[in-house]
Amino acid sequence: MFSWKLLPLEETYLFHDFHSPALEAADFQSKPMVLLVGQYSTGKTTFIRYLLEKLNAFGNSFLNRFICSQMPNQVLQSISIIDTPGILSGEKQRISRGYDFAEVLRWFGERVDRIILLFDAHKLDISDEFSEAIRAFKGQDDKIRVVLNKADQVDTQQLMRVYGALMWSLGKVINTPEVVRVYLGSFWAKPLQNTENRRLFEAESQDLFKDIQSLPRNAALRKLNDLIKRARLAKVQAYIISYLKKEMPSLFGREKKKEELIMRLPEIYTILQREHHISPGDFPNVTKMQDMLQHYDFSKFPSLKIKLIAGLMSMIRDEESKLPPPMVSGGAFEGSQDGPFGHGYGEGISAGADAEDWIIGREKHRYDEIFYMLMPINGKISGVNAKKEMMNSRLPNTVLGKIWKLADCDKDGMLDDEEFALAQHLIKIKLEGYELPSELPHHLVPPSHRKNPTADAMYNHSED
C-alpha cells in the first residue's frame, strides 16, 4: 500500500528532502522499539540490564561500545531496545559529538513505540542539550514516559521535592496540556538503599512493566497512526509545492517572485488550509520550511497531480490494522507478576492463598468474642446487629456494603460466626490499604460454606 500510493507522491513532491527519508519494509515489519534517553549516569544501560537480566556477564566495556547486540532473550523476541549516549552539560560536549544529536533523536522518535526519559533522583538536572533533545520529540508526546530512577537514594520528603522540581522543569520543555506519566523507582537488581517507599516502588515498576508489555498489542495501531500522520504531511507537502509552482512566472522575475513567496509562506498556509480543509496541525514548521525552500528552484517543482492525491486519500481510508501479537514476556517481566516475589503476592486479599488451613481461623477467637457479644440467634446475627459493629471501622457505606456481600456466603441476609470473622478480616484488609476483590477467593471461603468436591462428584455420578 505504501509503495503503490504514498511513496510515488513523496518522491514527486520532494518529501524525503524536506521531511523524512523513505520508509523501508523493515519499518513495517519491525518489533516495537523502546528508546531510552537521559543524561550521563541516570541509569539507562543499567535499566536495560535490569529488563533483560542477561547482559551482566559481558561487562561494561561491551555495554558501552556495542552498536547492535543480538542475544537469545525472550524480552527481545517482542521488542527492540535502543540505548543512547549520555547527555552532558556544556557546549563542548555537544560539538564534540560530530553529528546533530537532536536530529538523530527526532529520526528515532518517529519510528519507536515508546520514548523513556530517565532522570536521576539523587542529582536531578536538565541540561540545555537534554532540553533540546526532549524538544526533538515534538509531535511524539503520546510516546513519552518519564522514569525518576535511583529514587531509593533519597528519603520520602526529599523524593517529594525532587518529584515537584522534575514536574516543574518538564512543564517548561514539554509543551502539552496533558501531564506526562512519571514512574518512580530503582531499576537495578541490587537491594533498595531506602526501604520506606518499597511498596510505592513496586507498584510503579509494575505500572511501567505493564506499559512496555502492552506495546506489541498496540504496535499495529501505532504504525497505522504514524503512517496516516505521514500521509497527511505528504499531502500538505504536495499542496505547498504545487502552489509555489503555480505562482511562479513563466519567464522573467523568478528570483524576486521566489523571495516573495517564501516571505508569504504563512499566508499561503492559511490559503491552503481554507481551500482544502486541512487542519493547522498537519502543516510543517513554517520557519524550517522557509529556510529549506531557499535552496530550490520553484520553476522546476511539479504541478498538482489529482490522481496521486486521490490514491493517497484512498489509502488513508482503507488502511486497517492487523491483530496485535502477544505481550512482552521473559527477563524482568517474567517475575513481575507471578510467584511468591510478584508484587502483592501473599499480601492483602492474597494472604493465605498457599496455606493449608483457613487463614482467618488464626484470628477467629478474637472475632468470636465480638460475635457472641452481639447475641446471635440460632448461631447467626442479623444484618442490623452486624451493621452496628461494622460501622465502627468508619469505612464508607459503599465499601461496607461490598464487604457484606462478600461475607454473606449463603445470601440469607445474616452472618454466622465464620461469615462474621470473614467480614472482620475483609475490613482489616481494607483498612491496611489493600483493594477488595469483586469475587471472594476460594481460600477465604469459610470451611463450612465450601462445596465438597467428593460429594459433588458422587452426586453427579449417581445422576448419570
Coordinates of C-alpha atoms in Angstrom, one line a residue:
M1 CA 0.0 0.0 0.0
F2 CA 2.8 2.4 0.9
S3 CA 4.8 1.6 -2.2
W4 CA 1.8 2.0 -4.5
K5 CA 0.1 5.1 -3.2
L6 CA 2.2 7.1 -0.7
L7 CA 5.8 6.6 -2.0
P8 CA 5.1 7.9 -5.5
L9 CA 3.6 11.1 -4.0
E10 CA 6.5 11.5 -1.6
E11 CA 9.0 11.2 -4.5
T12 CA 7.1 13.5 -6.7
Y13 CA 6.9 16.4 -4.2
L14 CA 10.4 16.0 -2.6
F15 CA 9.0 14.8 0.7
H16 CA 12.2 13.0 1.5
D17 CA 14.3 16.1 1.0
F18 CA 12.1 18.3 3.2
H19 CA 10.9 15.9 6.0
S20 CA 11.9 12.3 6.4
P21 CA 13.7 9.5 4.5
A22 CA 11.6 6.9 2.6
L23 CA 10.2 4.1 4.7
E24 CA 11.6 0.6 4.2
A25 CA 10.0 -2.8 4.6
A26 CA 11.7 -3.1 8.0
D27 CA 9.7 -0.1 9.2
F28 CA 6.5 -2.0 8.8
Q29 CA 7.8 -5.5 9.9
S30 CA 9.9 -4.5 12.9
K31 CA 9.1 -5.3 16.5
P32 CA 8.0 -2.4 18.8
M33 CA 11.0 -0.3 19.8
V34 CA 11.8 1.5 23.1
L35 CA 14.1 4.5 23.0
L36 CA 16.0 5.4 26.3
V37 CA 17.2 9.0 26.6
G38 CA 18.9 10.6 29.6
Q39 CA 21.9 12.4 30.9
Y40 CA 25.1 10.6 32.0
S41 CA 24.8 8.3 35.0
T42 CA 21.0 8.3 35.1
G43 CA 20.9 4.5 34.7
K44 CA 19.9 4.0 31.1
T45 CA 22.2 1.0 30.4
T46 CA 21.5 -0.4 33.9
F47 CA 17.8 -0.1 33.2
I48 CA 18.3 -2.3 30.0
R49 CA 20.3 -4.8 32.0
Y50 CA 17.5 -4.9 34.6
L51 CA 14.9 -5.7 31.9
L52 CA 17.0 -8.3 30.1
E53 CA 18.7 -9.8 33.1
K54 CA 21.5 -11.4 30.9
L55 CA 23.9 -8.6 29.9
N56 CA 25.8 -8.5 33.1
A57 CA 28.2 -11.3 32.0
F58 CA 29.6 -9.3 29.1
G59 CA 30.9 -6.4 31.3
N60 CA 30.6 -2.6 31.0
S61 CA 33.2 -2.3 28.2
F62 CA 30.9 -4.3 26.0
L63 CA 27.8 -2.4 27.0
N64 CA 29.4 1.0 26.4
R65 CA 30.7 0.1 23.0
F66 CA 28.2 -2.1 21.2
I67 CA 26.3 -0.7 18.2
C68 CA 24.0 -3.6 17.7
S69 CA 23.7 -6.6 20.0
Q70 CA 21.7 -9.7 19.4
M71 CA 21.1 -12.3 22.0
P72 CA 18.7 -15.2 22.9
N73 CA 16.5 -13.3 25.2
Q74 CA 12.7 -13.6 25.5
V75 CA 12.1 -9.9 26.0
L76 CA 13.9 -9.1 22.7
Q77 CA 11.6 -11.5 20.9
S78 CA 8.9 -9.0 21.4
I79 CA 10.6 -5.6 21.5
S80 CA 13.9 -3.9 20.5
I81 CA 15.6 -1.5 23.0
I82 CA 17.7 1.4 21.8
D83 CA 20.2 2.9 24.2
T84 CA 21.6 6.4 23.6
P85 CA 24.8 8.2 24.6
G86 CA 24.6 10.0 27.9
I87 CA 23.9 13.8 27.6
L88 CA 26.4 16.1 29.3
S89 CA 26.1 19.8 30.1
G90 CA 28.0 22.4 28.1
E91 CA 28.7 23.4 24.5
K92 CA 31.9 21.3 24.2
Q93 CA 30.2 18.0 24.6
R94 CA 27.6 18.9 22.1
I95 CA 30.1 20.0 19.4
S96 CA 32.5 17.0 20.0
R97 CA 29.8 14.5 19.1
G98 CA 30.4 15.3 15.4
Y99 CA 26.7 14.9 14.5
D100 CA 23.4 16.5 15.2
F101 CA 22.2 14.6 18.2
A102 CA 18.8 16.2 18.3
E103 CA 18.1 15.3 14.6
V104 CA 19.1 11.7 15.3
L105 CA 16.7 11.6 18.2
R106 CA 14.0 13.1 16.0
W107 CA 14.5 10.3 13.4
F108 CA 14.3 7.6 16.1
G109 CA 11.3 9.3 17.8
E110 CA 9.3 9.0 14.6
R111 CA 9.9 5.2 14.5
V112 CA 9.8 4.0 18.0
D113 CA 6.8 3.0 20.0
R114 CA 7.9 4.3 23.4
I115 CA 10.3 7.0 24.4
I116 CA 11.6 6.7 28.0
L117 CA 13.3 9.8 29.5
L118 CA 15.5 8.8 32.5
F119 CA 16.3 11.2 35.4
D120 CA 18.5 10.6 38.5
A121 CA 16.5 11.4 41.7
H122 CA 19.8 11.8 43.6
K123 CA 21.1 14.6 41.3
L124 CA 18.3 16.0 39.2
D125 CA 19.5 18.1 36.3
I126 CA 18.2 19.1 32.9
S127 CA 21.0 20.5 30.8
D128 CA 20.5 22.6 27.7
E129 CA 21.3 19.7 25.4
F130 CA 18.9 17.5 27.2
S131 CA 16.2 20.1 26.9
E132 CA 16.9 20.3 23.1
A133 CA 16.8 16.5 22.9
I134 CA 13.4 16.5 24.6
R135 CA 12.1 19.2 22.2
A136 CA 13.2 16.9 19.3
F137 CA 10.3 14.7 20.2
K138 CA 7.7 17.4 19.5
G139 CA 4.7 15.7 17.9
Q140 CA 5.6 12.4 19.6
D141 CA 4.3 13.4 23.1
D142 CA 2.0 10.4 23.4
K143 CA 5.0 8.1 23.2
I144 CA 6.9 9.8 26.1
R145 CA 7.2 8.3 29.6
V146 CA 9.5 9.6 32.3
V147 CA 11.4 7.4 34.8
L148 CA 12.8 9.0 38.0
N149 CA 15.5 6.4 38.7
K150 CA 17.5 5.8 41.8
A151 CA 14.6 7.1 43.9
D152 CA 15.7 4.8 46.8
Q153 CA 18.7 7.0 47.4
V154 CA 16.6 9.8 48.9
D155 CA 14.0 9.7 51.7
T156 CA 10.3 10.4 51.3
Q157 CA 10.5 14.1 52.0
Q158 CA 13.4 14.6 49.5
L159 CA 11.6 12.5 46.9
M160 CA 8.5 14.7 47.1
R161 CA 10.8 17.8 46.5
V162 CA 12.6 16.1 43.6
Y163 CA 9.3 15.0 42.0
G164 CA 7.9 18.5 42.2
A165 CA 11.1 20.0 40.8
L166 CA 11.1 17.5 37.9
M167 CA 7.4 18.2 37.0
W168 CA 8.1 22.0 37.0
S169 CA 11.2 21.5 34.8
L170 CA 9.4 19.2 32.4
G171 CA 6.5 21.7 32.1
K172 CA 8.9 24.2 30.5
V173 CA 10.2 21.7 28.0
I174 CA 7.2 19.5 27.1
N175 CA 4.5 21.8 25.8
T176 CA 1.4 19.7 26.1
P177 CA -1.8 20.2 28.2
E178 CA -1.6 16.6 29.4
V179 CA 0.7 15.8 32.3
V180 CA 3.4 13.3 31.3
R181 CA 3.5 10.0 33.2
V182 CA 6.4 9.7 35.7
Y183 CA 7.4 6.4 37.2
L184 CA 9.4 6.3 40.5
G185 CA 11.7 3.5 41.3
S186 CA 15.2 2.0 41.4
F187 CA 15.7 -0.1 38.3
W188 CA 18.6 -2.4 39.0
A189 CA 19.0 -5.8 40.7
K190 CA 20.6 -4.5 44.0
P191 CA 18.8 -4.1 47.3
L192 CA 17.0 -0.8 48.0
Q193 CA 19.1 1.7 50.0
N194 CA 16.0 3.2 51.5
T195 CA 13.1 0.8 52.0
E196 CA 10.4 3.2 53.4
N197 CA 8.9 3.5 49.9
R198 CA 9.3 -0.1 48.8
R199 CA 5.6 -0.6 48.2
L200 CA 5.4 2.5 46.1
F201 CA 8.4 1.5 44.0
E202 CA 7.0 -2.0 43.4
A203 CA 3.7 -0.6 42.3
E204 CA 5.4 1.9 40.0
S205 CA 7.6 -0.7 38.4
Q206 CA 4.6 -2.9 37.8
D207 CA 2.9 0.0 36.0
L208 CA 5.9 0.6 33.9
F209 CA 6.3 -3.1 33.0
K210 CA 2.6 -3.3 32.0
D211 CA 3.0 -0.2 29.8
I212 CA 6.0 -1.8 28.0
Q213 CA 4.2 -5.2 27.8
S214 CA 1.3 -3.5 26.1
L215 CA 3.5 -2.2 23.2
P216 CA 3.2 -5.3 20.9
R217 CA -0.6 -5.2 21.3
N218 CA -0.7 -1.6 20.2
A219 CA 2.2 -1.7 17.7
A220 CA -0.1 -2.2 14.7
L221 CA -2.3 0.7 15.7
R222 CA 0.8 2.9 16.4
K223 CA 2.2 2.1 12.9
L224 CA -1.1 2.9 11.3
N225 CA -1.3 6.2 13.2
D226 CA 2.2 7.1 12.2
L227 CA 1.6 6.2 8.6
I228 CA -1.6 8.3 8.5
K229 CA 0.3 11.2 10.1
R230 CA 3.0 10.8 7.5
A231 CA 0.4 10.6 4.7
R232 CA -1.3 13.8 5.8
L233 CA 2.1 15.6 5.9
A234 CA 2.9 14.3 2.4
K235 CA -0.5 15.6 1.2
V236 CA 0.2 19.0 2.6
Q237 CA 3.7 19.0 1.0
A238 CA 2.1 18.3 -2.3
Y239 CA -0.3 21.2 -2.0
I240 CA 2.6 23.6 -0.9
I241 CA 5.0 22.6 -3.7
S242 CA 2.3 22.7 -6.4
Y243 CA 1.0 26.1 -5.2
L244 CA 4.5 27.6 -5.4
K245 CA 4.9 26.1 -8.9
K246 CA 1.6 27.6 -10.0
E247 CA 2.5 31.1 -8.6
M248 CA 5.9 31.3 -10.5
P249 CA 6.2 33.4 -13.6
S250 CA 7.0 31.6 -16.8
L251 CA 9.9 33.7 -17.9
F252 CA 11.1 36.8 -16.0
G253 CA 11.3 37.8 -12.3
R254 CA 11.6 34.3 -10.9
E255 CA 14.1 35.1 -8.2
K256 CA 12.1 38.1 -6.9
K257 CA 8.9 36.1 -7.0
K258 CA 10.6 33.2 -5.1
E259 CA 11.6 35.6 -2.3
E260 CA 8.1 37.0 -2.2
L261 CA 6.5 33.5 -2.0
I262 CA 8.9 32.5 0.8
M263 CA 8.0 35.6 2.8
R264 CA 4.3 34.9 2.2
L265 CA 4.5 31.3 3.3
P266 CA 2.4 31.8 6.5
E267 CA -0.3 33.4 4.3
I268 CA 0.0 30.5 1.8
Y269 CA -0.5 28.1 4.7
T270 CA -3.8 29.9 5.6
I271 CA -5.0 29.8 1.9
L272 CA -4.3 26.1 1.5
Q273 CA -5.9 25.4 4.9
R274 CA -9.1 27.1 3.9
E275 CA -9.1 25.8 0.3
H276 CA -8.5 22.1 1.1
H277 CA -10.0 21.9 4.6
I278 CA -6.7 20.9 6.2
S279 CA -6.1 21.1 10.0
P280 CA -3.4 23.6 11.0
G281 CA -1.6 20.8 12.9
D282 CA -0.9 19.0 9.6
F283 CA 1.4 21.8 8.2
P284 CA 5.2 21.6 8.7
N285 CA 7.1 24.2 10.7
V286 CA 6.9 27.4 8.7
T287 CA 10.3 28.8 9.7
K288 CA 12.1 25.5 8.9
M289 CA 10.2 25.3 5.6
Q290 CA 11.2 28.8 4.6
D291 CA 14.9 28.0 5.3
M292 CA 14.8 24.9 3.1
L293 CA 12.9 26.5 0.2
Q294 CA 15.8 28.9 -0.2
H295 CA 17.8 26.2 -1.9
Y296 CA 15.3 25.1 -4.5
D297 CA 14.2 26.3 -8.0
F298 CA 10.4 26.8 -7.8
S299 CA 10.0 26.7 -11.5
K300 CA 11.2 23.0 -11.5
F301 CA 8.6 22.0 -8.9
P302 CA 5.8 19.6 -10.2
S303 CA 2.2 20.7 -10.7
L304 CA -0.6 19.2 -8.6
K305 CA -1.5 15.6 -9.7
I306 CA -5.0 14.9 -8.7
K307 CA -4.6 11.1 -9.3
L308 CA -1.8 10.9 -6.7
I309 CA -3.8 12.8 -4.1
A310 CA -6.9 10.6 -4.8
G311 CA -4.8 7.4 -4.4
L312 CA -3.4 8.7 -1.1
M313 CA -6.8 9.6 0.3
S314 CA -8.0 6.1 -0.7
M315 CA -5.1 4.6 1.2
I316 CA -5.9 6.5 4.4
R317 CA -9.5 5.4 4.3
D318 CA -8.8 1.7 3.5
E319 CA -5.8 1.0 5.8
E320 CA -6.6 -1.4 8.6
S321 CA -4.5 -2.6 11.5
K322 CA -3.7 -6.3 12.0
L323 CA -4.3 -8.4 15.1
P324 CA -1.8 -7.5 17.8
P325 CA 0.8 -10.1 18.8
P326 CA 1.1 -11.3 22.4
M327 CA 2.6 -9.2 25.2
V328 CA 6.2 -9.0 26.2
S329 CA 7.5 -11.8 28.4
G330 CA 10.8 -13.0 29.8
G331 CA 13.5 -11.2 31.6
A332 CA 12.3 -8.9 34.4
F333 CA 8.8 -9.2 33.1
E334 CA 8.8 -13.0 33.9
G335 CA 8.9 -12.3 37.6
S336 CA 7.0 -9.1 37.7
Q337 CA 3.6 -10.6 38.5
D338 CA 3.7 -14.3 39.2
G339 CA 5.3 -16.4 42.0
P340 CA 6.0 -15.5 45.7
F341 CA 8.1 -12.5 44.7
G342 CA 5.4 -10.9 42.5
H343 CA 4.0 -7.5 43.5
G344 CA 1.3 -8.1 46.2
Y345 CA 1.9 -11.8 46.5
G346 CA 0.8 -13.2 49.9
E347 CA -0.5 -9.7 50.9
G348 CA -3.9 -8.3 51.4
I349 CA -6.6 -10.5 49.8
S350 CA -3.9 -13.0 48.6
A351 CA -2.6 -13.7 52.2
G352 CA -3.2 -17.4 53.0
A353 CA -3.7 -18.5 49.4
D354 CA -0.9 -21.1 49.8
A355 CA -1.8 -22.2 53.3
E356 CA -3.4 -25.5 54.1
D357 CA -5.6 -24.0 56.9
W358 CA -8.2 -21.2 56.7
I359 CA -6.1 -18.1 57.4
I360 CA -9.0 -16.3 59.1
G361 CA -9.1 -19.2 61.6
R362 CA -5.9 -18.0 63.2
E363 CA -7.7 -14.8 64.4
K364 CA -11.2 -16.2 64.7
H365 CA -11.0 -16.4 68.5
R366 CA -10.8 -12.6 68.7
Y367 CA -13.7 -12.2 66.2
D368 CA -15.8 -14.8 68.2
E369 CA -15.6 -12.6 71.3
I370 CA -17.3 -9.8 69.4
F371 CA -19.7 -12.1 67.6
Y372 CA -21.1 -13.6 70.8
M373 CA -21.4 -10.2 72.4
L374 CA -23.9 -9.3 69.6
M375 CA -26.3 -12.0 70.9
P376 CA -26.6 -14.4 67.9
I377 CA -29.9 -16.2 67.5
N378 CA -29.7 -19.8 66.2
G379 CA -26.0 -19.2 65.6
K380 CA -26.4 -16.1 63.5
I381 CA -26.6 -12.4 63.9
S382 CA -28.9 -10.1 61.9
G383 CA -27.8 -7.5 59.4
V384 CA -28.8 -4.7 61.8
N385 CA -26.5 -6.0 64.6
A386 CA -23.7 -6.7 62.2
K387 CA -24.0 -3.2 60.7
K388 CA -23.5 -1.5 64.1
E389 CA -20.3 -3.4 64.6
M390 CA -19.0 -2.9 61.0
M391 CA -19.7 0.8 61.2
N392 CA -17.1 1.1 63.9
S393 CA -14.5 0.7 61.2
R394 CA -15.5 4.1 59.8
L395 CA -15.3 2.8 56.3
P396 CA -17.7 4.3 53.7
N397 CA -21.1 2.6 53.4
T398 CA -20.3 1.6 49.8
V399 CA -17.3 -0.3 51.0
L400 CA -19.1 -1.9 53.9
G401 CA -21.9 -2.9 51.5
K402 CA -19.3 -4.7 49.3
I403 CA -17.8 -6.4 52.3
W404 CA -21.3 -7.6 53.4
K405 CA -22.0 -9.1 50.0
L406 CA -18.6 -11.0 50.0
A407 CA -19.1 -12.2 53.6
D408 CA -22.7 -13.3 53.3
C409 CA -21.7 -16.6 51.6
D410 CA -25.2 -18.2 51.7
K411 CA -27.0 -15.0 50.9
D412 CA -29.5 -15.3 53.7
G413 CA -29.1 -11.8 55.0
M414 CA -27.5 -13.0 58.2
L415 CA -23.9 -13.9 59.3
D416 CA -22.8 -17.0 61.2
D417 CA -19.6 -17.0 63.2
E418 CA -17.4 -17.9 60.2
E419 CA -19.1 -15.3 58.0
F420 CA -18.7 -12.6 60.6
A421 CA -15.0 -13.5 61.0
L422 CA -14.6 -13.2 57.2
A423 CA -16.3 -9.8 57.3
Q424 CA -13.9 -8.6 60.0
H425 CA -10.9 -9.9 58.0
L426 CA -12.1 -8.0 54.9
I427 CA -12.4 -4.9 56.9
K428 CA -8.9 -5.3 58.3
I429 CA -7.6 -5.8 54.7
K430 CA -9.3 -2.6 53.5
L431 CA -8.0 -0.6 56.5
E432 CA -4.5 -1.7 55.7
G433 CA -4.8 -0.1 52.2
Y434 CA -5.5 -3.2 50.0
E435 CA -8.2 -3.5 47.4
L436 CA -11.2 -5.8 47.8
P437 CA -11.9 -8.4 45.1
S438 CA -15.1 -8.5 43.1
E439 CA -15.5 -12.2 44.0
L440 CA -14.4 -13.9 47.1
P441 CA -11.2 -16.0 46.5
H442 CA -11.6 -19.7 47.3
H443 CA -9.0 -19.7 50.1
L444 CA -11.1 -17.2 52.1
V445 CA -14.4 -19.0 51.8
P446 CA -15.4 -20.3 55.3
P447 CA -14.8 -24.1 55.6
S448 CA -18.5 -24.8 56.4
H449 CA -19.6 -23.0 53.2
R450 CA -17.2 -24.7 50.8
K451 CA -18.6 -27.3 48.4
N452 CA -17.4 -30.8 48.9
P453 CA -15.8 -31.8 45.6
T454 CA -16.0 -35.5 46.5
A455 CA -19.7 -35.3 47.4
D456 CA -20.4 -33.3 44.3
A457 CA -18.7 -35.9 42.1
M458 CA -20.6 -38.8 43.8
Y459 CA -23.9 -36.9 43.4
N460 CA -23.3 -36.2 39.7
H461 CA -22.2 -39.8 39.1
S462 CA -25.3 -41.1 40.7
E463 CA -27.4 -38.9 38.4
D464 CA -25.7 -40.4 35.4

